[in-house]
Amino acid sequence: AIGYYNNEKGGHQVRDEIAAAGGEVIAVKADVRQAADIRALVDLAVEGFGPIDIPRTLMDAGDNGRR
């Protein structure tokens, strides 16, 4: 499951790349600062793929236009 917040296009691009490589994946808009969004992301992942054995977090806040 791919969680994204601000970059829907990027989230869907990653989803599409994983799917093209033969992986099963969903992309879900989720704000990881919000417990309810995290719960929804986890629930959708479990519903679609079964129990989570190893959670993996990779966050990229980007530069938000600041340079």
Short mmCIF file of C-alpha atoms in Angstrom, two decimals:
data_model
loop_
_atom_site.label_atom_id
_atom_site.label_comp_id
_atom_site.label_asym_id
_atom_site.label_seq_id
_atom_site.Cartn_x
_atom_site.Cartn_y
_atom_site.Cartn_z
CA ALA A 1 0.00 0.00 0.00
CA ILE A 2 1.32 3.40 -0.99
CA GLY A 3 0.25 6.32 1.16
CA TYR A 4 0.51 9.83 -0.24
CA TYR A 5 -0.79 13.18 0.93
CA ASN A 6 0.21 16.16 -1.22
CA ASN A 7 1.49 14.41 -4.31
CA GLU A 8 -1.33 12.32 -5.74
CA LYS A 9 0.35 12.15 -9.16
CA GLY A 10 3.57 10.87 -7.57
CA GLY A 11 1.71 8.34 -5.43
CA HIS A 12 -0.09 6.99 -8.47
CA GLN A 13 3.15 6.93 -10.47
CA VAL A 14 4.82 4.76 -7.81
CA ARG A 15 1.71 2.55 -7.71
CA ASP A 16 1.81 2.15 -11.49
CA GLU A 17 5.53 1.29 -11.49
CA ILE A 18 5.03 -1.39 -8.83
CA ALA A 19 2.05 -2.82 -10.71
CA ALA A 20 4.01 -2.81 -13.99
CA ALA A 21 6.72 -4.86 -12.28
CA GLY A 22 4.10 -7.43 -11.28
CA GLY A 23 3.41 -6.24 -7.75
CA GLU A 24 0.05 -5.92 -6.06
CA VAL A 25 -0.44 -2.38 -4.80
CA ILE A 26 -2.97 0.25 -3.85
CA ALA A 27 -2.43 4.00 -3.46
CA VAL A 28 -4.32 5.78 -0.69
CA LYS A 29 -4.38 9.46 0.25
CA ALA A 30 -3.36 9.60 3.91
CA ASP A 31 -1.91 12.25 6.22
CA VAL A 32 0.51 10.33 8.44
CA ARG A 33 0.13 13.03 11.08
CA GLN A 34 -3.48 11.93 11.59
CA ALA A 35 -4.19 8.70 13.47
CA ALA A 36 -7.48 8.18 11.60
CA ASP A 37 -5.72 8.38 8.22
CA ILE A 38 -3.07 5.89 9.32
CA ARG A 39 -5.77 3.52 10.57
CA ALA A 40 -7.67 3.82 7.26
CA LEU A 41 -4.50 3.12 5.26
CA VAL A 42 -3.69 0.07 7.39
CA ASP A 43 -7.28 -1.18 7.23
CA LEU A 44 -7.35 -0.92 3.43
CA ALA A 45 -3.98 -2.68 3.16
CA VAL A 46 -5.11 -5.53 5.42
CA GLU A 47 -8.44 -5.79 3.60
CA GLY A 48 -6.69 -6.00 0.24
CA PHE A 49 -3.61 -8.05 1.08
CA GLY A 50 -4.08 -9.71 4.46
CA PRO A 51 -2.13 -9.21 7.70
CA ILE A 52 0.89 -6.93 7.69
CA ASP A 53 4.05 -8.86 8.54
CA ILE A 54 6.65 -6.12 8.17
CA PRO A 55 5.60 -2.46 8.08
CA ARG A 56 7.86 -0.17 6.10
CA THR A 57 7.81 3.60 6.30
CA LEU A 58 9.50 5.87 3.82
CA MET A 59 8.51 9.50 4.07
CA ASP A 60 9.59 12.28 1.76
CA ALA A 61 8.39 15.69 2.79
CA GLY A 62 9.99 17.21 -0.29
CA ASP A 63 11.10 20.80 -0.20
CA ASN A 64 7.56 22.23 -0.38
CA GLY A 65 8.80 24.85 -2.83
CA ARG A 66 11.48 26.12 -0.45
CA ARG A 67 14.94 26.49 -1.92
#
